[in-house]
Amino acid sequence: MTGPGASSADPMADIRIAFFEECSEHLEQVQDTLARIGSGAGDPECVHALFRAAHSIKGGAAAFGMSGLVDFSHDLESRLSPLREAPVATLITITGQLERAFDRLADHVSRAKIGATPSEEDRLSDAALLSQIDLVDGTELSLTMTPKATALTTAQDPRDVLDALHDLGTVTARIDTSNLPDLAQLDPATCHLRWDIMLETTEPAAAIDAYVAALPDDLGVTLTSPAPDAAAPTRAPDAKPSVAAPSAPMPTIRVSIDRVDRLMNLVGELVITQSMLVQSGTAAGLVTHSPHASGIEELGRLSRDLQDSVMQIRAQPVKPLFQRMARISREVADATGKDIRFDMEGSETEVDTTVIERLSEPLTHMIRNAIDHGIEAAEVRRGTGKPDQGRLTLSAAQRSGRILIKLSDDGGGIDRAAVRARAIDRGIVGADDDLAPEAIDMLLFEPGFSTAQTVTELSGRGVGLDVVREAIRSLGGRISVDSASGTGTTWIISLPLTLAVVDGMVLQVADQTIVMPLAAIRETLAPRAADIMTWDGGMTVMRHHRSVLPLHNLAEILGYAAHRPVTPDQVALIIDDGDAPACAIVVDEIEDQRQVVIKALQDGVPLPPCISAATILGDGRVALIVDPLLVGETQMRRGAAPPPPHSALPGACPGAHVAAAPP
């Protein structure tokens, strides 16, 4: 790893690298802190944490003479300092300004990393941005209201006082119910409550004092200013303070990703070598329980444990990536004038660090499209009964050896009529083509496809979703979309947890050796002629239990053989990962099940559809790796209609010919 502007003769190069890594850690912690403040779960320590982050970055930048970063960090410190005594309820109102200020700090870090300095225009923009981080100059006053027992009988309403105080400034109030009797002893004409009130106001203290003095005595309003501790949250008198004991941080070391990659490659070679030993032992007739066979088996176990350990080293939570996407969301929302709430779910989900690095651009495209195209303007949302604020949710979860990343919006959904019309205009599909909704949705991924009427900075140039699909495919993943008119759209990215080693099923297809990842295979069975038929539109389907599945002949799809009927001596693999629609894929034979090492193919190598990578088997053969869920997507893009419901088929009955699933 090398830092910007660093060379082998630069003694500060390693220190610069460490500094920028620390900046990333500080900014990541800042996003967590801002999220806590915005959700109302913050405390006074949150502002101290923000201040420390800006101060630490400033100190490190000063050591390297990064004047632009130093100046902005210093100005941000100056704005944060008064906030350290502000009540949390007040900070919530400026969370957006704080987020934008630290976004700008991240920009300055990026500039410093490449040796760039801010222009005079940048400095003016910085000053304007920071000027928004300012509590209204005023007074923080503490009041208590303890109405007398006779207050309600004299028509004195405590709510009137609270309403009046709201007109004077920002009010934070807590009701003390400790004197409230049991329901059986409760007198509805007697007030048993007390209010502790914090008032942030620009009105002079003397004016507030005069207002309080004019209130009826029955209300029992007392001005106790200055507040005993303006930054401390109010709590019931008998409540114990909640002290979170910070956990000791785990010791860590920084290691170049190149070293980890080399270790991963060696683990892959070890897996291949172990597979070759197993193959050689089998060919030589090695006795199963002999010392040599036991040693090879133990080597396999250790290889798997070593692989798991290395993958844990490479695994990183998607949280930093999601936090960058939160910033993108804010920027696009500002550019479009839309009020967007951005939620994150499953941000602690871990995935290979290479996957995280290469997901940034696809997710950026998707978020821009979701806000610009998907979520309606406020006036349109009001007309459909939706709140003015749109909602965007980015989530991550692990499932069946893969990671699922979903981006959901509550917008108007995909306008399939407009998509189809645009595709007809461009000659992608014919006017008479009968396309299923899923096939229409897939048209959005065609190169250069756009339904935007005008070209803007955000959209209309036809660059986006095709780039997204290709970037995700390069990671061995796939993308699908689920949309409902008027409700919203969910984009689903499915990726492998690792880019190195997978459990695979070795298959024979038209005399070619193919490997299919095991995680998506749910069943294997021998197809029966009575269960296979051709539906309207030419789609071949297979009856399976109480459902009907599209049936794909892998040899035909890969171009290894012309059309040929399915025979009982072949094998049907039922593909279903619980996310994409299930289907059945016909192959000639199942040869083996083993761990395989994924080897990327060089750019420019022509690949059949659905092939994602290759591997080397134990006997030295090279086998292509097929993504089974891309098989159904490929057929859908060719315009295949969805299968009919089971009840529409003649002689519909449950199948009873399922073979045992692979272990």
XYZ file of C-alpha atoms in Angstrom:
663
model
C 0.000 0.000 0.000
C 1.317 3.426 -0.808
C 0.088 6.814 0.170
C -0.502 9.691 -2.214
C 2.629 11.466 -3.117
C 4.668 8.883 -1.208
C 7.790 7.304 -2.553
C 10.326 4.819 -1.286
C 12.579 7.783 -0.345
C 9.878 9.523 1.702
C 10.436 8.685 5.401
C 6.959 10.016 6.245
C 5.129 7.806 3.737
C 4.101 5.118 6.223
C 3.038 7.735 8.767
C 0.890 9.502 6.160
C -0.800 6.201 5.334
C -1.535 5.621 9.016
C -2.885 9.164 9.379
C -5.405 8.788 6.574
C -6.477 5.396 7.895
C -7.095 7.051 11.268
C -9.089 9.787 9.522
C -11.333 7.119 8.009
C -11.848 5.580 11.442
C -12.694 8.966 12.978
C -15.187 9.756 10.222
C -16.809 6.347 10.572
C -17.284 6.936 14.299
C -18.684 10.385 13.549
C -21.433 8.860 11.411
C -22.424 6.571 14.287
C -22.510 9.519 16.658
C -24.614 11.666 14.320
C -27.040 8.778 13.862
C -27.458 8.574 17.643
C -28.064 12.315 17.923
C -30.565 12.319 15.070
C -32.510 9.413 16.541
C -32.826 11.131 19.917
C -30.653 8.503 21.615
C -27.685 10.812 22.047
C -26.149 12.241 25.200
C -23.686 15.040 26.016
C -20.784 12.705 25.275
C -21.867 12.630 21.620
C -20.857 16.264 21.078
C -17.567 15.664 22.863
C -16.934 12.755 20.481
C -17.576 14.982 17.452
C -15.266 17.616 18.843
C -12.493 15.083 19.501
C -12.749 13.703 15.964
C -12.326 17.166 14.404
C -9.502 17.979 16.829
C -7.633 14.738 16.131
C -7.842 15.226 12.373
C -6.650 18.814 12.741
C -3.657 17.774 14.825
C -2.542 15.115 12.377
C -3.041 17.409 9.370
C -0.943 20.127 11.012
C 1.963 17.698 11.341
C 1.973 17.270 7.548
C 1.354 20.926 6.703
C -2.085 20.289 5.181
C -3.282 23.850 5.630
C -6.682 23.442 3.950
C -7.618 20.503 6.145
C -6.238 22.249 9.239
C -8.225 25.430 8.605
C -11.537 23.662 8.042
C -11.050 21.372 11.041
C -10.240 24.371 13.217
C -13.315 26.291 12.058
C -15.463 23.204 12.624
C -14.031 22.892 16.138
C -14.998 26.506 16.815
C -18.583 25.765 15.806
C -18.725 22.576 17.842
C -17.320 24.018 21.037
C -20.488 25.922 22.116
C -22.607 22.865 21.358
C -20.930 20.872 24.108
C -23.137 22.648 26.656
C -26.337 22.415 24.627
C -29.174 20.042 25.537
C -29.503 17.016 23.284
C -33.034 18.020 22.278
C -31.588 21.185 20.777
C -28.862 19.295 18.900
C -31.455 17.160 17.131
C -32.659 20.248 15.272
C -29.245 20.799 13.645
C -28.353 17.169 12.905
C -28.623 17.821 9.168
C -26.175 20.731 9.352
C -23.741 18.636 11.364
C -23.943 15.805 8.828
C -23.166 18.173 5.960
C -20.275 19.738 7.851
C -18.618 16.381 8.458
C -19.324 15.397 4.841
C -17.307 18.465 3.881
C -14.581 17.443 6.333
C -14.411 14.083 4.535
C -14.003 16.007 1.256
C -11.073 17.937 2.718
C -9.474 14.685 3.864
C -9.817 13.289 0.334
C -8.271 16.440 -1.137
C -5.383 16.334 1.300
C -4.817 12.708 0.384
C -4.017 13.664 -3.208
C -2.202 16.858 -2.265
C -4.942 19.239 -3.487
C -5.673 22.528 -1.751
C -9.034 24.321 -1.541
C -9.679 27.323 -3.740
C -10.983 30.671 -2.527
C -14.430 29.660 -3.769
C -14.173 26.476 -1.701
C -13.285 28.506 1.397
C -16.302 30.760 0.936
C -18.520 27.731 0.517
C -17.015 26.209 3.674
C -17.711 29.363 5.662
C -21.316 29.472 4.474
C -21.803 25.840 5.408
C -20.276 26.185 8.866
C -22.300 29.303 9.608
C -25.394 27.074 9.663
C -24.023 25.124 12.625
C -24.989 27.647 15.216
C -27.465 27.543 18.013
C -29.487 30.710 18.264
C -27.626 33.036 20.591
C -29.785 33.067 23.658
C -30.281 31.952 27.203
C -30.841 28.501 28.624
C -33.304 28.719 31.467
C -34.548 26.063 33.836
C -38.094 26.188 35.171
C -40.271 23.972 37.307
C -44.042 23.876 37.356
C -45.709 22.262 40.367
C -49.408 23.176 40.238
C -51.216 23.345 43.540
C -53.985 20.902 44.273
C -56.513 23.667 43.593
C -55.104 24.637 40.185
C -57.578 22.639 38.113
C -60.586 23.799 40.119
C -59.593 27.430 39.393
C -59.384 26.726 35.629
C -55.591 27.000 35.544
C -54.331 24.713 32.737
C -50.599 23.803 32.793
C -50.765 23.220 29.031
C -51.291 26.935 28.498
C -47.934 27.618 30.136
C -46.166 25.069 27.952
C -47.764 26.499 24.807
C -46.685 30.007 25.779
C -43.117 28.869 26.452
C -42.999 27.185 23.032
C -43.697 30.593 21.528
C -40.673 31.983 23.361
C -38.131 29.376 22.255
C -37.214 25.684 22.264
C -38.774 23.763 25.126
C -37.685 20.435 26.597
C -40.075 19.229 29.278
C -40.272 16.141 31.473
C -43.310 15.149 33.528
C -42.664 13.859 37.045
C -45.413 11.375 37.957
C -43.873 10.164 41.208
C -46.704 11.758 43.255
C -49.470 10.252 41.163
C -51.692 8.105 43.448
C -53.228 4.774 42.586
C -56.284 4.893 40.374
C -58.597 4.101 43.280
C -57.398 7.181 45.199
C -57.147 9.487 42.183
C -59.121 12.734 42.407
C -59.659 14.065 38.854
C -60.008 17.601 40.207
C -56.555 17.547 41.785
C -53.270 17.955 39.912
C -50.584 15.513 41.058
C -48.007 16.219 38.336
C -44.837 18.253 38.181
C -42.949 19.533 35.114
C -39.183 20.107 34.792
C -38.714 22.505 31.872
C -35.647 23.619 29.917
C -36.151 26.735 27.767
C -33.710 27.823 25.037
C -34.714 31.373 24.165
C -33.451 34.609 22.676
C -35.669 36.592 25.035
C -33.903 38.388 27.890
C -33.953 36.553 31.195
C -35.653 39.566 32.774
C -38.548 39.247 30.339
C -38.978 35.557 31.178
C -38.810 36.394 34.861
C -41.530 38.993 34.408
C -43.676 36.474 32.506
C -43.289 33.900 35.273
C -44.077 36.477 37.968
C -47.339 37.321 36.221
C -48.561 33.727 36.236
C -51.143 32.687 38.827
C -49.678 31.276 42.015
C -51.796 28.160 41.657
C -49.623 27.024 38.725
C -46.509 27.007 40.867
C -44.082 28.068 38.129
C -40.579 28.834 39.391
C -37.615 30.119 37.413
C -34.399 28.417 38.560
C -31.777 29.895 36.266
C -29.061 29.237 35.328
C -29.768 25.540 34.906
C -27.865 23.301 37.328
C -26.472 21.343 34.377
C -27.817 22.401 31.019
C -26.169 19.502 29.233
C -27.358 16.797 31.592
C -30.586 15.001 30.651
C -33.351 15.311 33.223
C -34.346 12.171 35.092
C -36.654 11.144 37.852
C -35.341 11.959 41.366
C -35.139 8.290 42.338
C -33.577 7.142 39.098
C -30.003 5.946 39.076
C -27.716 7.534 36.490
C -27.024 5.301 33.559
C -23.309 4.920 33.045
C -22.125 2.976 30.029
C -18.814 1.370 30.817
C -16.724 1.575 27.671
C -15.425 -1.781 26.604
C -11.715 -2.093 26.128
C -10.894 -2.006 22.413
C -9.522 -5.182 20.927
C -5.868 -4.855 19.922
C -5.457 -4.623 16.173
C -2.684 -4.459 13.604
C -2.658 -2.862 10.163
C -1.633 -5.202 7.369
C -1.347 -4.450 3.677
C -4.245 -5.945 1.710
C -1.648 -7.267 -0.752
C -0.283 -9.554 1.961
C -3.760 -10.832 2.791
C -4.438 -11.435 -0.922
C -1.220 -13.410 -1.225
C -2.204 -15.487 1.794
C -5.616 -16.116 0.236
C -4.021 -17.231 -3.034
C -1.777 -19.668 -1.135
C -4.816 -21.071 0.661
C -6.487 -21.566 -2.707
C -3.465 -23.424 -4.036
C -3.484 -25.570 -0.898
C -7.120 -26.501 -1.520
C -6.284 -27.466 -5.111
C -3.305 -29.534 -3.981
C -5.403 -31.329 -1.371
C -8.005 -32.072 -4.056
C -5.271 -33.491 -6.310
C -4.067 -35.744 -3.485
C -7.580 -37.051 -2.968
C -7.919 -37.684 -6.715
C -4.557 -39.454 -6.889
C -5.355 -41.594 -3.863
C -8.659 -42.652 -5.356
C -7.007 -43.515 -8.685
C -4.308 -45.511 -6.878
C -6.891 -47.523 -4.933
C -5.865 -46.090 -1.563
C -7.650 -47.852 1.278
C -10.182 -45.537 2.887
C -8.988 -45.999 6.467
C -5.289 -46.276 5.766
C -2.843 -43.843 7.441
C -2.292 -42.078 4.112
C -6.025 -41.613 3.538
C -6.488 -40.365 7.107
C -3.645 -37.906 6.637
C -5.188 -36.560 3.447
C -8.530 -36.233 5.216
C -6.901 -34.319 8.075
C -5.154 -32.080 5.533
C -8.539 -31.297 4.032
C -9.960 -30.362 7.433
C -7.017 -28.107 8.201
C -7.270 -26.513 4.741
C -10.913 -25.637 5.371
C -10.139 -24.215 8.833
C -7.288 -22.164 7.385
C -9.542 -20.890 4.613
C -12.217 -19.860 7.138
C -9.631 -18.020 9.238
C -8.236 -16.124 6.270
C -11.749 -15.195 5.168
C -12.413 -13.765 8.627
C -9.347 -11.578 8.168
C -10.630 -10.341 4.824
C -14.199 -9.921 6.029
C -15.264 -6.373 6.843
C -18.652 -4.972 7.903
C -20.526 -3.085 5.206
C -21.091 -0.219 7.641
C -18.475 2.192 6.173
C -19.931 1.599 2.712
C -23.487 2.194 3.951
C -22.373 5.395 5.673
C -20.932 6.672 2.393
C -24.249 5.870 0.759
C -26.039 7.897 3.441
C -23.962 10.859 2.384
C -24.746 10.260 -1.288
C -28.423 10.192 -0.347
C -28.178 13.576 1.376
C -26.363 15.121 -1.579
C -28.862 13.828 -4.152
C -31.794 14.844 -1.951
C -30.400 18.380 -1.778
C -29.866 18.459 -5.547
C -33.448 17.347 -6.256
C -35.083 19.383 -3.506
C -36.619 16.264 -1.942
C -36.903 15.398 1.728
C -35.448 11.897 2.061
C -35.083 9.724 5.124
C -32.242 7.247 4.721
C -32.333 4.107 6.895
C -29.676 1.407 7.250
C -30.298 -2.169 8.334
C -27.780 -4.956 8.864
C -24.781 -2.645 8.539
C -22.704 -5.011 10.706
C -23.021 -7.772 8.099
C -19.537 -8.836 7.031
C -18.399 -9.471 3.481
C -15.143 -9.795 1.609
C -13.280 -6.478 1.602
C -12.874 -6.619 -2.198
C -16.634 -6.819 -2.585
C -17.085 -3.733 -0.398
C -14.608 -1.689 -2.421
C -16.264 -2.536 -5.732
C -19.851 -2.010 -4.572
C -19.536 1.728 -4.036
C -20.118 2.782 -7.641
C -23.097 0.470 -8.321
C -24.848 1.521 -5.122
C -24.235 5.179 -5.918
C -25.969 4.747 -9.293
C -28.884 2.965 -7.670
C -29.387 5.585 -4.960
C -29.308 8.424 -7.487
C -31.908 6.630 -9.610
C -34.094 5.824 -6.612
C -34.229 9.441 -5.440
C -34.378 11.077 -8.863
C -36.762 8.633 -10.599
C -38.337 6.495 -7.897
C -39.397 8.812 -5.069
C -41.974 11.370 -6.097
C -41.907 15.100 -5.385
C -43.629 16.199 -2.169
C -46.726 17.577 -3.911
C -47.198 14.318 -5.830
C -46.806 12.266 -2.659
C -49.398 14.369 -0.869
C -51.833 13.701 -3.696
C -51.469 9.940 -3.170
C -51.771 10.096 0.599
C -48.055 9.606 1.284
C -46.010 11.731 3.691
C -43.896 14.486 2.137
C -40.731 12.760 3.294
C -39.639 9.883 1.086
C -37.959 6.860 2.556
C -34.927 4.967 1.284
C -33.744 1.817 3.053
C -30.412 0.081 2.450
C -30.075 -3.330 4.088
C -27.668 -6.254 4.135
C -28.060 -9.849 5.292
C -26.374 -13.216 4.790
C -28.277 -16.100 3.258
C -27.114 -19.495 1.972
C -23.483 -18.555 1.572
C -24.312 -15.270 -0.138
C -24.890 -11.702 0.914
C -28.112 -9.946 -0.056
C -28.074 -6.171 -0.330
C -31.441 -4.511 -0.830
C -32.228 -0.906 -1.694
C -35.924 -0.092 -1.203
C -37.835 3.119 -1.797
C -41.444 4.044 -1.133
C -41.874 5.825 -4.455
C -44.241 5.292 -7.332
C -42.707 2.067 -8.641
C -41.521 1.292 -12.167
C -43.680 2.740 -14.930
C -43.677 -0.411 -17.054
C -45.762 1.149 -19.821
C -43.148 3.893 -20.270
C -40.300 1.364 -20.136
C -41.931 -0.838 -22.762
C -42.708 2.127 -25.016
C -39.129 3.344 -24.800
C -37.811 -0.149 -25.584
C -40.058 -0.335 -28.659
C -38.838 3.087 -29.848
C -35.247 1.928 -29.575
C -35.935 -1.369 -31.309
C -34.996 -3.476 -28.310
C -38.326 -5.307 -28.427
C -41.080 -5.516 -31.004
C -44.435 -3.796 -30.647
C -46.207 -7.166 -30.719
C -43.932 -8.879 -28.198
C -45.810 -10.209 -25.194
C -43.522 -9.407 -22.279
C -44.015 -10.452 -18.682
C -43.628 -7.688 -16.068
C -40.308 -9.217 -14.989
C -39.014 -9.131 -18.554
C -40.020 -5.458 -18.868
C -38.145 -4.651 -15.664
C -35.008 -6.288 -17.052
C -35.087 -3.865 -19.993
C -33.870 -1.193 -17.586
C -30.474 -2.896 -17.621
C -30.027 -2.559 -21.393
C -27.006 -0.389 -22.334
C -27.962 3.239 -22.852
C -31.546 2.715 -21.710
C -33.272 5.691 -20.073
C -36.848 6.941 -19.787
C -35.817 10.436 -18.664
C -37.237 13.167 -20.886
C -34.444 15.655 -20.171
C -30.751 15.341 -19.444
C -29.719 16.578 -15.998
C -26.680 16.192 -13.791
C -28.355 13.177 -12.215
C -29.960 11.289 -15.078
C -31.009 11.125 -18.680
C -27.728 10.090 -20.304
C -28.541 6.385 -20.330
C -25.577 5.451 -18.170
C -26.332 3.687 -14.944
C -28.145 0.394 -14.554
C -26.212 -1.419 -17.269
C -23.019 -0.333 -15.501
C -24.517 -1.557 -12.232
C -25.291 -4.997 -13.659
C -21.879 -5.473 -15.217
C -20.097 -4.356 -12.036
C -22.105 -6.802 -9.962
C -21.581 -9.634 -12.441
C -17.844 -9.030 -12.280
C -18.146 -9.902 -8.580
C -19.937 -13.150 -9.366
C -23.257 -11.640 -8.343
C -26.590 -10.755 -9.851
C -29.207 -8.040 -9.502
C -32.980 -8.260 -9.657
C -35.836 -5.853 -9.095
C -39.235 -6.098 -7.450
C -41.628 -3.215 -8.039
C -45.255 -2.448 -7.280
C -47.061 0.487 -8.851
C -47.639 3.274 -6.350
C -45.872 1.418 -3.543
C -42.192 1.453 -4.379
C -39.286 -0.531 -5.777
C -36.741 -2.876 -4.227
C -33.441 -3.606 -5.943
C -31.824 -6.847 -4.775
C -28.108 -7.554 -5.170
C -26.941 -11.088 -4.425
C -23.198 -11.583 -4.018
C -20.879 -14.359 -2.874
C -19.517 -13.907 0.633
C -16.071 -14.791 -0.678
C -14.362 -14.444 -4.011
C -11.977 -17.333 -3.384
C -13.367 -20.746 -2.437
C -16.873 -22.213 -2.721
C -18.532 -25.596 -2.290
C -19.506 -26.763 -5.743
C -21.191 -29.615 -7.568
C -19.182 -30.978 -10.511
C -21.461 -31.741 -13.463
C -21.207 -33.214 -16.939
C -22.971 -31.215 -19.652
C -22.584 -32.382 -23.272
C -19.162 -33.919 -22.503
C -18.043 -30.691 -20.816
C -17.236 -30.356 -17.103
C -19.163 -27.616 -15.338
C -19.166 -26.569 -11.688
C -22.280 -25.125 -10.057
C -22.226 -23.505 -6.559
C -23.940 -25.831 -4.149
C -25.685 -23.164 -2.061
C -28.457 -22.545 -4.607
C -29.223 -26.221 -5.373
C -32.169 -27.403 -3.304
C -32.977 -30.796 -4.852
C -31.862 -33.208 -7.523
C -34.258 -35.529 -9.291
C -34.700 -37.669 -12.388
C -37.137 -35.893 -14.744
C -40.220 -37.818 -15.913
C -41.590 -37.306 -19.401
C -45.141 -36.985 -18.004
C -44.095 -33.927 -15.957
C -42.506 -32.019 -18.835
C -44.492 -30.007 -21.379
C -44.268 -26.964 -23.592
C -46.390 -23.997 -22.611
C -47.734 -21.259 -24.877
C -44.874 -19.143 -26.153
C -42.472 -22.056 -26.393
C -41.431 -22.237 -22.727
C -40.638 -25.706 -21.438
C -41.969 -26.286 -17.941
C -41.806 -29.091 -15.420
C -44.327 -30.071 -12.811
C -42.692 -30.204 -9.378
C -44.729 -30.950 -6.255
C -47.610 -28.434 -6.317
C -45.852 -25.914 -8.543
C -44.705 -25.486 -12.116
C -41.083 -24.494 -12.787
C -39.376 -23.224 -15.949
C -37.138 -26.002 -17.274
C -33.790 -25.001 -18.799
C -31.411 -27.327 -20.631
C -27.952 -26.132 -19.636
C -26.287 -27.649 -22.712
C -28.526 -25.567 -24.978
C -28.056 -22.346 -23.031
C -24.270 -22.689 -23.024
C -24.267 -23.502 -26.737
C -22.794 -26.964 -26.254
C -25.648 -28.766 -27.997
C -28.655 -28.112 -30.205
C -32.187 -28.636 -28.962
C -32.728 -32.144 -27.656
C -35.480 -33.705 -25.546
C -35.042 -34.310 -21.847
C -34.487 -37.996 -21.038
C -34.941 -39.933 -17.761
C -31.212 -40.672 -17.549
C -30.490 -36.952 -17.146
C -30.668 -34.996 -13.882
C -32.831 -31.993 -13.041
C -31.440 -29.576 -10.459
C -34.042 -27.545 -8.577
C -32.603 -24.067 -8.120
C -34.078 -21.898 -5.383
C -32.214 -19.509 -3.079
C -35.405 -18.037 -1.633
C -34.842 -14.750 -3.461
C -35.039 -15.184 -7.238
C -37.840 -17.273 -8.839
C -37.170 -21.003 -8.666
C -36.394 -23.005 -11.801
C -35.161 -26.433 -12.910
C -31.919 -26.955 -14.837
C -31.212 -30.176 -16.742
C -27.675 -31.606 -16.868
C -26.349 -34.947 -18.066
C -24.665 -36.257 -14.918
C -23.556 -35.338 -11.390
C -19.903 -36.257 -11.074
C -18.832 -35.078 -7.623
C -19.198 -32.514 -4.865
C -16.093 -30.662 -3.659
C -14.542 -27.351 -2.709
C -13.294 -25.411 -5.682
C -11.074 -22.350 -5.958
C -12.510 -19.541 -8.049
C -10.141 -18.312 -10.732
C -11.057 -15.087 -12.520
C -10.915 -15.148 -16.298
C -8.898 -12.567 -18.169
C -10.654 -9.621 -19.744
C -11.491 -10.183 -23.389
C -12.112 -13.921 -23.020
C -15.509 -14.633 -24.639
C -17.804 -16.387 -22.187
C -21.052 -18.265 -22.684
C -24.002 -16.718 -20.845
C -24.305 -17.516 -17.132
C -20.591 -18.289 -16.702
C -19.000 -16.285 -13.891
C -15.512 -17.789 -13.448
C -13.436 -20.956 -13.758
C -11.628 -23.408 -11.502
C -8.948 -26.103 -11.596
C -10.096 -29.562 -10.543
C -8.039 -32.146 -8.682
C -7.063 -33.962 -11.888
C -5.832 -30.737 -13.485
C -8.896 -30.121 -15.652
C -10.177 -26.569 -16.049
C -13.920 -26.267 -15.440
C -16.198 -23.288 -15.925
C -18.337 -22.113 -13.002
C -21.945 -21.312 -13.820
C -24.242 -19.143 -11.728
C -27.534 -21.080 -11.815
C -29.686 -18.087 -10.969
C -28.336 -16.235 -14.003
C -29.781 -19.027 -16.158
C -33.352 -17.984 -15.390
C -32.456 -14.310 -15.790
C -30.919 -14.977 -19.200
C -34.083 -16.709 -20.383
C -36.223 -13.885 -19.007
C -34.185 -11.312 -20.928
C -34.877 -13.306 -24.061
C -38.580 -12.607 -23.496
C -39.712 -15.936 -22.090
C -43.117 -15.779 -20.449
C -43.553 -16.834 -16.820
C -44.718 -20.405 -16.203
C -48.452 -21.034 -15.799
C -50.018 -21.819 -12.422
C -50.054 -25.487 -11.515
C -53.848 -25.639 -11.690
C -53.729 -24.603 -15.359
C -51.888 -27.748 -16.422
C -53.749 -30.878 -17.480
C -53.790 -33.633 -14.887
C -52.304 -31.435 -12.213
C -51.171 -33.548 -9.329
C -48.340 -33.469 -6.822
C -45.089 -35.040 -7.930
C -43.763 -38.010 -6.026
C -40.408 -38.631 -7.670
C -37.993 -36.452 -5.707
C -34.600 -37.930 -5.099
C -32.489 -37.247 -2.039
C -30.904 -33.801 -2.013
C -27.119 -33.594 -2.003
C -25.490 -33.277 1.429
